[in-house]
Structure formats: C-alpha cells, structure tokens
Amino acid sequence: MDKQCKINAFRAGLTQFVTFEEDEWEILSQHLSFLTLKKKDHFIVEGKVCDYIAFIVHGSARHYHVKDGQEITGYFYFENELVSAYKSFLKRVPSTNFIQALEKTELVLIAYTDLQKMLNHPILALKMERFGRLVAEHYICCYEDRVTAFITQSPEERYTMLEKTAKDIFQRVPQHFIANFLGITPVSLSRIRKRTLILKD
C-alpha cells in the first residue's frame, strides 16, 4: 500500500472522532510518519516510553501484560483502530504492557512531539483538543465494557459478543490468545466453539 493510500485511510478513519478541513489536513499531514511491523514485531514493550499513537491501516495487534512469566492478553486491535500505550504516551512514563503485531501491520504514526506542536498550532489546536478528548472517551468506554463483561457475563457470553464484534478474529488470531483474552483455557474455548456451532446448525 503506497503512502497516499495510507494517508487517505487514516483521514477516513479519523472521521469517527473529528473531521478536518483541507487547510487543517494539509498541516496535520506534515506531522505523520509510517511504520510497517512484521508478524510478532512489537510496537511497544514493557519498560520503554511509548513515543507514538498509531492508526492501523492494515493488520492487527494484541495488547498484553506479563505476570509471573505468563502473558495476559487484554485487547486486540484491527484495521481503522488507534493503538498506543496511552498512559505511557501521555504521561511520558515507562509502559507497563506490550503491544505486538499478530500479522504484517501497516501503521500511520503521530509522534508525541508532533502532537504537542499540533496542540499549540493556531489552526489545529481546537480540533486536536477535541480529537484527544473523543479518543479518551472512546477507550474509557471500551475499558468499562471489558471490565463489565468479566463481572456480568459467562465465558460463553463473552465469546458470543467477541464473535459478533470481530467476526474474522478466529481466522486472524491464534486460538490460545483468544482463550487468554476471554479468561479461559484453549480447551474450554474449543468446547464453547463446538457448542455454538451445534446450536447454529
């Protein structure tokens, strides 16, 4: 995918938060950079400060922590989603998590230093402030939904919801990562999938 296609995809993706006029976009686009991650490459690792917020043009990634040597998957990212270790990015502190590409992943990047320039730019400041607020609201809601699901739903209900919201996830993400995300074992996931398929038939 060429540079202009990536920029166009990024611009279209941002409309879920805010729409930029041509003069605004001309300035904003000068602050973009690009990155391609190979499968299993990391966007950020624990202990490093995250310098970028990224938009996934193509590909997928997983957000995970490591506790007592075990990986705990917290979230999956796909096309048209923003990805970052947000606390690390905003507070300039070392990340407590990892973000790893699950397949070849094309990203459009905004560096922290460039974001600050845009927040102080007389033309872009208001739009970028609004963009930041809406992104924060979006991910706060995602976090609340995740916590609520673990409190109120059974593993099978969480599986059903995942199937509805990320339909091709089982073709793109290894089963053991999905099981880990749902808080169950791979064997339990296989049983749930079999029961679900039987009910559909």
Coordinates of N, CA and C in Angstrom, one line a residue:
M1 N 0.8 -1.2 0.0 CA 0.0 0.0 0.0 C 0.9 1.2 0.0
D2 N 0.6 2.2 -0.9 CA 1.5 3.3 -1.0 C 1.2 4.4 0.0
K3 N 2.0 5.4 0.2 CA 1.9 6.4 1.2 C 0.6 7.1 1.1
Q4 N 0.2 7.5 -0.1 CA -1.1 8.3 -0.2 C -2.3 7.5 0.2
C5 N -2.3 6.2 -0.1 CA -3.4 5.3 0.3 C -3.5 5.2 1.8
K6 N -2.3 5.2 2.4 CA -2.3 5.1 3.9 C -2.8 6.4 4.5
I7 N -2.4 7.5 3.9 CA -2.9 8.8 4.4 C -4.4 8.9 4.2
N8 N -4.9 8.5 3.1 CA -6.3 8.6 2.8 C -7.1 7.7 3.8
A9 N -6.6 6.5 4.1 CA -7.3 5.6 5.0 C -7.3 6.2 6.4
F10 N -6.2 6.8 6.8 CA -6.1 7.5 8.1 C -7.1 8.6 8.2
R11 N -7.2 9.4 7.2 CA -8.1 10.6 7.2 C -9.5 10.1 7.3
A12 N -9.9 9.1 6.6 CA -11.2 8.5 6.6 C -11.5 7.9 8.0
G13 N -10.5 7.3 8.6 CA -10.7 6.7 9.9 C -10.9 7.7 11.0
L14 N -10.3 8.9 10.9 CA -10.4 9.9 11.9 C -11.8 10.6 11.9
T15 N -12.5 10.4 10.9 CA -13.9 11.0 10.9 C -14.8 10.4 11.9
Q16 N -14.5 9.3 12.5 CA -15.3 8.8 13.6 C -15.1 9.6 14.9
F17 N -14.0 10.4 14.9 CA -13.8 11.3 16.0 C -14.0 12.8 15.6
V18 N -13.4 13.2 14.5 CA -13.4 14.6 14.1 C -13.1 14.7 12.6
T19 N -13.6 15.7 11.9 CA -13.4 15.9 10.5 C -12.5 17.2 10.4
F20 N -11.5 17.0 9.6 CA -10.5 18.1 9.3 C -10.8 18.8 8.0
E21 N -10.8 20.1 7.9 CA -10.9 20.8 6.7 C -9.6 20.7 5.9
E22 N -9.7 21.1 4.6 CA -8.5 20.9 3.8 C -7.3 21.7 4.3
D23 N -7.4 22.9 4.8 CA -6.3 23.6 5.3 C -5.7 23.0 6.6
E24 N -6.6 22.5 7.4 CA -6.2 21.8 8.6 C -5.5 20.5 8.3
W25 N -6.0 19.8 7.3 CA -5.4 18.5 7.0 C -4.1 18.7 6.3
E26 N -3.9 19.7 5.6 CA -2.6 20.0 4.9 C -1.5 20.1 6.0
I27 N -1.8 20.8 7.1 CA -0.9 21.0 8.2 C -0.7 19.7 8.9
L28 N -1.8 19.0 9.3 CA -1.7 17.8 10.1 C -0.9 16.7 9.3
S29 N -1.1 16.6 8.0 CA -0.5 15.5 7.3 C 1.1 15.7 7.3
Q30 N 1.6 16.8 7.5 CA 3.0 17.1 7.6 C 3.6 16.5 8.8
H31 N 2.8 16.1 9.8 CA 3.3 15.6 11.1 C 3.1 14.0 11.2
L32 N 2.8 13.4 10.0 CA 2.6 12.0 10.0 C 3.9 11.2 9.6
S33 N 4.1 10.0 10.2 CA 5.1 9.1 9.7 C 4.5 7.7 9.6
F34 N 5.3 6.8 9.1 CA 4.8 5.5 8.8 C 5.7 4.4 9.3
L35 N 5.0 3.2 9.6 CA 5.8 2.1 10.1 C 5.1 0.8 9.7
T36 N 5.9 -0.2 9.3 CA 5.4 -1.5 9.0 C 6.0 -2.5 10.0
L37 N 5.1 -3.2 10.7 CA 5.6 -4.2 11.6 C 5.4 -5.6 11.0
K38 N 6.4 -6.4 11.1 CA 6.3 -7.8 10.7 C 5.6 -8.6 11.8
K39 N 5.0 -9.7 11.5 CA 4.4 -10.6 12.4 C 5.3 -10.8 13.6
K40 N 4.8 -10.6 14.8 CA 5.5 -10.8 16.1 C 6.4 -9.6 16.5
D41 N 6.6 -8.6 15.6 CA 7.3 -7.4 16.0 C 6.5 -6.7 17.1
H42 N 7.2 -6.0 17.9 CA 6.5 -5.2 19.0 C 6.4 -3.7 18.6
F43 N 5.3 -3.1 18.9 CA 5.1 -1.7 18.7 C 5.6 -1.0 20.0
I44 N 5.4 -1.6 21.1 CA 6.0 -1.1 22.4 C 6.2 -2.3 23.3
V45 N 7.2 -2.2 24.2 CA 7.5 -3.2 25.2 C 7.5 -2.6 26.6
E46 N 7.3 -3.4 27.5 CA 7.3 -3.0 28.9 C 8.6 -2.3 29.3
G47 N 8.5 -1.2 30.0 CA 9.7 -0.5 30.5 C 10.2 0.6 29.6
K48 N 9.6 0.7 28.3 CA 10.0 1.8 27.4 C 8.9 2.8 27.4
V49 N 9.3 4.0 27.1 CA 8.3 5.1 27.0 C 7.7 5.0 25.6
C50 N 6.4 5.0 25.4 CA 5.7 5.0 24.1 C 5.7 6.4 23.5
D51 N 6.4 6.5 22.3 CA 6.5 7.8 21.7 C 5.5 8.1 20.6
Y52 N 4.6 7.1 20.3 CA 3.7 7.3 19.2 C 2.3 6.8 19.5
I53 N 1.3 7.5 18.9 CA 0.0 6.9 18.8 C -0.2 6.5 17.3
A54 N -0.7 5.4 17.1 CA -0.7 4.8 15.7 C -2.2 4.5 15.2
F55 N -2.3 4.5 14.0 CA -3.6 4.1 13.3 C -3.3 2.9 12.5
I56 N -4.1 1.9 12.6 CA -3.8 0.6 11.8 C -4.6 0.7 10.5
V57 N -3.8 0.8 9.5 CA -4.3 0.8 8.1 C -4.6 -0.6 7.7
H58 N -3.7 -1.5 8.0 CA -3.9 -2.9 7.6 C -3.2 -3.7 8.7
G59 N -3.8 -4.8 9.1 CA -3.2 -5.7 10.1 C -3.9 -5.8 11.4
S60 N -3.2 -6.3 12.4 CA -3.8 -6.5 13.7 C -2.7 -6.6 14.8
A61 N -3.1 -6.3 16.0 CA -2.1 -6.4 17.1 C -2.8 -6.8 18.4
R62 N -2.0 -7.2 19.4 CA -2.6 -7.5 20.7 C -1.9 -6.8 21.8
H63 N -2.6 -6.4 22.7 CA -2.1 -5.7 23.9 C -2.1 -6.7 25.0
Y64 N -0.9 -6.8 25.7 CA -0.8 -7.8 26.7 C 0.2 -7.4 27.8
H65 N 0.0 -8.0 29.0 CA 0.9 -7.8 30.1 C 1.6 -9.2 30.4
V66 N 2.7 -9.1 31.1 CA 3.4 -10.4 31.6 C 3.4 -10.3 33.1
K67 N 2.8 -11.4 33.7 CA 2.8 -11.5 35.1 C 3.3 -12.9 35.5
D68 N 4.3 -13.0 36.3 CA 4.9 -14.2 36.8 C 5.2 -15.1 35.6
G69 N 5.7 -14.4 34.5 CA 6.2 -15.2 33.3 C 5.1 -15.6 32.4
Q70 N 3.8 -15.3 32.7 CA 2.7 -15.6 31.9 C 2.1 -14.4 31.1
E71 N 1.8 -14.5 29.9 CA 1.3 -13.4 29.1 C -0.2 -13.4 29.3
I72 N -0.8 -12.2 29.6 CA -2.2 -12.0 29.8 C -2.7 -11.0 28.7
T73 N -3.5 -11.5 27.8 CA -4.0 -10.6 26.7 C -5.1 -9.8 27.1
G74 N -5.0 -8.5 26.9 CA -6.1 -7.6 27.4 C -6.9 -7.0 26.3
Y75 N -6.4 -6.9 25.0 CA -7.2 -6.3 24.0 C -6.6 -6.7 22.6
F76 N -7.4 -6.7 21.6 CA -7.0 -6.9 20.2 C -7.3 -5.6 19.4
Y77 N -6.4 -5.2 18.5 CA -6.6 -4.1 17.6 C -6.7 -4.5 16.2
F78 N -7.5 -3.9 15.4 CA -7.7 -4.3 14.0 C -7.7 -3.0 13.1
E79 N -8.0 -3.2 11.8 CA -8.0 -2.0 10.9 C -8.9 -0.9 11.4
N80 N -8.5 0.3 11.2 CA -9.2 1.5 11.5 C -9.3 1.8 13.0
E81 N -8.4 1.2 13.8 CA -8.3 1.5 15.2 C -7.0 2.2 15.5
L82 N -7.1 3.0 16.6 CA -5.9 3.7 17.1 C -5.3 2.8 18.1
V83 N -4.0 2.8 18.2 CA -3.3 1.9 19.1 C -2.1 2.7 19.7
S84 N -2.0 2.5 21.0 CA -0.9 3.1 21.8 C -0.9 2.6 23.2
A85 N 0.2 2.7 23.9 CA 0.3 2.5 25.3 C 0.0 3.9 25.9
Y86 N -1.3 4.2 26.0 CA -1.8 5.6 26.2 C -1.2 6.3 27.4
K87 N -1.2 5.6 28.6 CA -0.6 6.2 29.8 C 0.8 6.6 29.6
S88 N 1.6 5.7 29.0 CA 3.0 5.9 28.7 C 3.1 7.1 27.8
F89 N 2.3 7.1 26.7 CA 2.4 8.1 25.7 C 2.1 9.5 26.3
L90 N 1.0 9.6 27.0 CA 0.6 10.9 27.5 C 1.4 11.4 28.7
K91 N 1.7 10.5 29.6 CA 2.4 10.9 30.9 C 3.9 10.8 30.8
R92 N 4.5 10.2 29.7 CA 5.9 10.1 29.4 C 6.6 9.2 30.5
V93 N 5.9 8.1 30.8 CA 6.4 7.2 31.8 C 6.6 5.8 31.1
P94 N 7.4 4.9 31.6 CA 7.6 3.6 31.0 C 6.3 2.8 30.9
S95 N 6.1 2.2 29.8 CA 5.0 1.3 29.6 C 5.0 0.1 30.5
T96 N 3.8 -0.3 31.0 CA 3.6 -1.5 31.8 C 3.1 -2.6 31.0
N97 N 3.0 -2.4 29.7 CA 2.4 -3.5 28.8 C 3.2 -3.6 27.5
F98 N 2.8 -4.6 26.7 CA 3.4 -4.9 25.4 C 2.3 -4.7 24.4
I99 N 2.7 -4.3 23.2 CA 1.8 -4.3 22.0 C 2.5 -5.0 20.9
Q100 N 2.0 -6.1 20.4 CA 2.7 -6.9 19.4 C 1.8 -7.2 18.2
A101 N 2.4 -7.1 17.0 CA 1.7 -7.3 15.7 C 1.4 -8.8 15.6
L102 N 0.2 -9.1 15.2 CA -0.3 -10.5 15.0 C -0.1 -11.0 13.6
E103 N 0.2 -10.0 12.7 CA 0.4 -10.3 11.3 C 1.1 -9.0 10.8
K104 N 1.5 -9.0 9.5 CA 2.1 -7.8 9.0 C 1.1 -6.7 9.1
T105 N 1.6 -5.6 9.7 CA 0.7 -4.5 10.1 C 1.3 -3.1 9.6
E106 N 0.4 -2.4 8.9 CA 0.8 -1.1 8.4 C 0.2 0.0 9.3
L107 N 1.1 0.9 9.7 CA 0.6 1.9 10.7 C 0.9 3.3 10.2
V108 N 0.1 4.3 10.5 CA 0.3 5.7 10.4 C 0.5 6.2 11.8
L109 N 1.6 7.0 11.9 CA 2.1 7.4 13.3 C 2.0 8.9 13.5
I110 N 1.6 9.3 14.7 CA 1.8 10.6 15.2 C 2.7 10.6 16.4
A111 N 3.8 11.2 16.4 CA 4.8 11.2 17.5 C 4.3 12.2 18.6
Y112 N 4.7 11.9 19.8 CA 4.3 12.8 20.9 C 4.7 14.2 20.7
T113 N 5.9 14.4 20.2 CA 6.4 15.8 19.9 C 5.6 16.5 18.9
D114 N 5.2 15.7 17.9 CA 4.4 16.3 16.8 C 3.0 16.7 17.3
L115 N 2.4 15.8 18.2 CA 1.1 16.1 18.8 C 1.1 17.4 19.5
Q116 N 2.2 17.6 20.3 CA 2.3 18.8 21.1 C 2.4 20.0 20.2
K117 N 3.1 19.9 19.0 CA 3.1 21.0 18.1 C 1.7 21.3 17.5
M118 N 1.0 20.3 17.2 CA -0.4 20.5 16.7 C -1.3 21.1 17.7
L119 N -1.1 20.7 19.0 CA -2.0 21.2 20.1 C -1.7 22.7 20.3
N120 N -0.5 23.1 19.9 CA -0.2 24.5 20.1 C -0.3 25.3 18.8
H121 N -0.7 24.7 17.7 CA -0.9 25.4 16.4 C -2.2 26.2 16.4
P122 N -2.1 27.4 16.0 CA -3.3 28.3 16.0 C -4.5 27.7 15.1
I123 N -4.2 27.0 14.1 CA -5.3 26.5 13.2 C -5.7 25.1 13.7
L124 N -4.8 24.3 14.2 CA -5.2 22.9 14.6 C -5.6 22.7 16.1
A125 N -5.2 23.6 16.9 CA -5.4 23.4 18.4 C -6.7 22.9 18.8
L126 N -7.8 23.6 18.4 CA -9.1 23.2 18.9 C -9.6 21.8 18.4
K127 N -9.3 21.5 17.1 CA -9.6 20.2 16.6 C -8.8 19.1 17.3
M128 N -7.6 19.4 17.5 CA -6.7 18.3 18.1 C -7.1 18.1 19.6
E129 N -7.5 19.2 20.3 CA -8.1 19.0 21.7 C -9.3 18.2 21.6
R130 N -10.2 18.4 20.7 CA -11.4 17.7 20.6 C -11.1 16.2 20.2
F131 N -10.2 16.0 19.3 CA -9.8 14.7 18.9 C -9.3 13.9 20.1
G132 N -8.4 14.5 20.9 CA -7.9 13.9 22.1 C -9.0 13.5 23.1
R133 N -9.9 14.4 23.3 CA -11.0 14.1 24.2 C -11.9 13.0 23.8
L134 N -12.2 12.9 22.5 CA -13.1 11.9 22.0 C -12.4 10.5 22.0
V135 N -11.1 10.5 21.7 CA -10.4 9.3 21.7 C -10.3 8.7 23.1
A136 N -10.1 9.6 24.1 CA -10.1 9.2 25.5 C -11.4 8.7 25.9
E137 N -12.5 9.3 25.6 CA -13.8 8.9 25.9 C -14.1 7.5 25.3
H138 N -13.7 7.3 24.1 CA -13.9 6.0 23.4 C -13.2 4.9 24.1
Y139 N -11.9 5.1 24.5 CA -11.2 4.0 25.2 C -11.6 3.8 26.6
I140 N -12.1 4.8 27.3 CA -12.7 4.7 28.6 C -13.9 3.8 28.5
C141 N -14.7 4.0 27.5 CA -15.9 3.1 27.3 C -15.5 1.7 27.0
C142 N -14.5 1.5 26.2 CA -14.0 0.2 25.9 C -13.5 -0.5 27.1
Y143 N -12.8 0.2 28.0 CA -12.3 -0.4 29.2 C -13.5 -0.8 30.1
E144 N -14.5 0.1 30.2 CA -15.6 -0.2 31.1 C -16.4 -1.4 30.6
D145 N -16.5 -1.5 29.3 CA -17.2 -2.7 28.7 C -16.5 -4.0 29.0
R146 N -15.1 -3.9 28.9 CA -14.3 -5.1 29.2 C -14.4 -5.5 30.6
V147 N -14.4 -4.6 31.6 CA -14.5 -4.9 33.0 C -15.9 -5.4 33.3
T148 N -16.9 -4.8 32.7 CA -18.3 -5.2 33.0 C -18.5 -6.6 32.4
A149 N -18.0 -6.9 31.3 CA -18.1 -8.3 30.7 C -17.6 -9.3 31.6
F150 N -16.4 -9.1 32.2 CA -15.9 -10.1 33.1 C -16.6 -10.3 34.4
I151 N -17.4 -9.2 34.8 CA -18.1 -9.3 36.0 C -19.5 -9.9 35.8
T152 N -20.1 -9.6 34.7 CA -21.5 -9.9 34.5 C -21.8 -11.0 33.5
Q153 N -20.8 -11.4 32.7 CA -21.0 -12.4 31.6 C -20.3 -13.7 31.9
S154 N -20.8 -14.8 31.4 CA -20.1 -16.1 31.4 C -19.1 -16.1 30.3
P155 N -18.1 -17.0 30.3 CA -17.2 -17.1 29.2 C -17.9 -17.3 27.9
E156 N -18.9 -18.1 27.9 CA -19.7 -18.3 26.6 C -20.3 -17.0 26.1
E157 N -20.8 -16.2 27.0 CA -21.4 -14.9 26.6 C -20.4 -14.0 26.1
R158 N -19.2 -14.0 26.7 CA -18.1 -13.1 26.2 C -17.6 -13.6 24.8
Y159 N -17.6 -14.9 24.6 CA -17.2 -15.5 23.3 C -18.2 -15.0 22.3
T160 N -19.5 -15.1 22.6 CA -20.6 -14.7 21.6 C -20.4 -13.3 21.2
M161 N -20.2 -12.4 22.2 CA -20.0 -11.0 21.9 C -18.8 -10.7 21.1
L162 N -17.7 -11.4 21.3 CA -16.5 -11.3 20.5 C -16.7 -11.7 19.1
E163 N -17.5 -12.8 18.9 CA -17.8 -13.3 17.6 C -18.6 -12.3 16.8
K164 N -19.5 -11.5 17.5 CA -20.3 -10.5 16.9 C -19.5 -9.3 16.5
T165 N -18.6 -8.9 17.4 CA -17.9 -7.6 17.2 C -16.6 -7.7 16.3
A166 N -16.1 -8.9 16.3 CA -14.8 -9.1 15.5 C -15.0 -10.4 14.7
K167 N -15.8 -10.4 13.7 CA -16.2 -11.6 13.0 C -15.1 -12.5 12.5
D168 N -14.0 -11.9 12.0 CA -13.0 -12.7 11.4 C -11.8 -13.0 12.3
I169 N -12.0 -12.7 13.6 CA -10.9 -12.8 14.6 C -10.4 -14.2 14.7
F170 N -11.2 -15.3 14.5 CA -10.8 -16.6 14.6 C -10.0 -17.1 13.4
Q171 N -10.0 -16.3 12.3 CA -9.2 -16.6 11.2 C -7.8 -15.9 11.3
R172 N -7.8 -14.9 12.1 CA -6.6 -14.0 12.1 C -5.8 -14.1 13.4
V173 N -6.4 -14.5 14.5 CA -5.7 -14.5 15.8 C -5.6 -16.0 16.3
P174 N -4.4 -16.4 16.8 CA -4.2 -17.7 17.3 C -5.2 -18.0 18.5
Q175 N -5.7 -19.2 18.5 CA -6.8 -19.6 19.5 C -6.4 -19.4 20.9
H176 N -5.1 -19.7 21.2 CA -4.6 -19.5 22.6 C -4.6 -18.1 23.1
F177 N -4.5 -17.1 22.2 CA -4.6 -15.7 22.5 C -6.0 -15.3 22.8
I178 N -6.9 -15.9 22.0 CA -8.3 -15.6 22.2 C -8.8 -16.2 23.5
A179 N -8.4 -17.4 23.8 CA -8.8 -18.0 25.1 C -8.3 -17.2 26.2
N180 N -7.0 -16.8 26.1 CA -6.4 -15.9 27.2 C -7.2 -14.6 27.4
F181 N -7.6 -14.0 26.3 CA -8.4 -12.8 26.3 C -9.7 -13.0 27.0
L182 N -10.3 -14.2 26.8 CA -11.6 -14.5 27.3 C -11.6 -15.0 28.8
G183 N -10.3 -15.2 29.2 CA -10.2 -15.7 30.6 C -10.4 -17.2 30.8
I184 N -10.2 -18.0 29.7 CA -10.4 -19.4 29.8 C -9.3 -20.1 29.1
T185 N -9.3 -21.5 29.2 CA -8.2 -22.3 28.6 C -8.6 -22.5 27.1
P186 N -7.6 -22.9 26.3 CA -7.9 -23.2 24.9 C -8.8 -24.4 24.8
V187 N -8.8 -25.3 25.7 CA -9.7 -26.5 25.7 C -11.1 -26.0 25.9
S188 N -11.3 -25.1 26.9 CA -12.6 -24.6 27.1 C -13.2 -23.8 25.9
L189 N -12.3 -23.1 25.3 CA -12.7 -22.3 24.1 C -13.1 -23.3 23.0
S190 N -12.4 -24.4 22.8 CA -12.8 -25.3 21.8 C -14.2 -25.9 22.1
R191 N -14.5 -26.2 23.3 CA -15.8 -26.7 23.7 C -16.9 -25.7 23.5
I192 N -16.6 -24.4 23.8 CA -17.6 -23.4 23.6 C -17.9 -23.2 22.1
R193 N -16.8 -23.2 21.3 CA -17.0 -23.1 19.8 C -17.8 -24.2 19.2
K194 N -17.6 -25.5 19.7 CA -18.3 -26.6 19.3 C -19.8 -26.5 19.6
R195 N -20.1 -26.1 20.8 CA -21.5 -26.0 21.3 C -22.2 -24.9 20.5
T196 N -21.5 -23.8 20.2 CA -22.0 -22.7 19.4 C -22.3 -23.1 18.0
L197 N -21.4 -23.9 17.4 CA -21.7 -24.4 16.0 C -22.8 -25.3 16.0
I198 N -23.0 -26.2 17.0 CA -24.1 -27.1 17.0 C -25.4 -26.4 17.1
L199 N -25.5 -25.3 18.0 CA -26.7 -24.5 18.1 C -27.0 -23.8 16.8
K200 N -26.0 -23.4 16.1 CA -26.3 -22.7 14.8 C -26.8 -23.6 13.8
D201 N -26.4 -24.9 13.8 CA -26.9 -25.9 12.9 C -28.4 -26.2 13.2

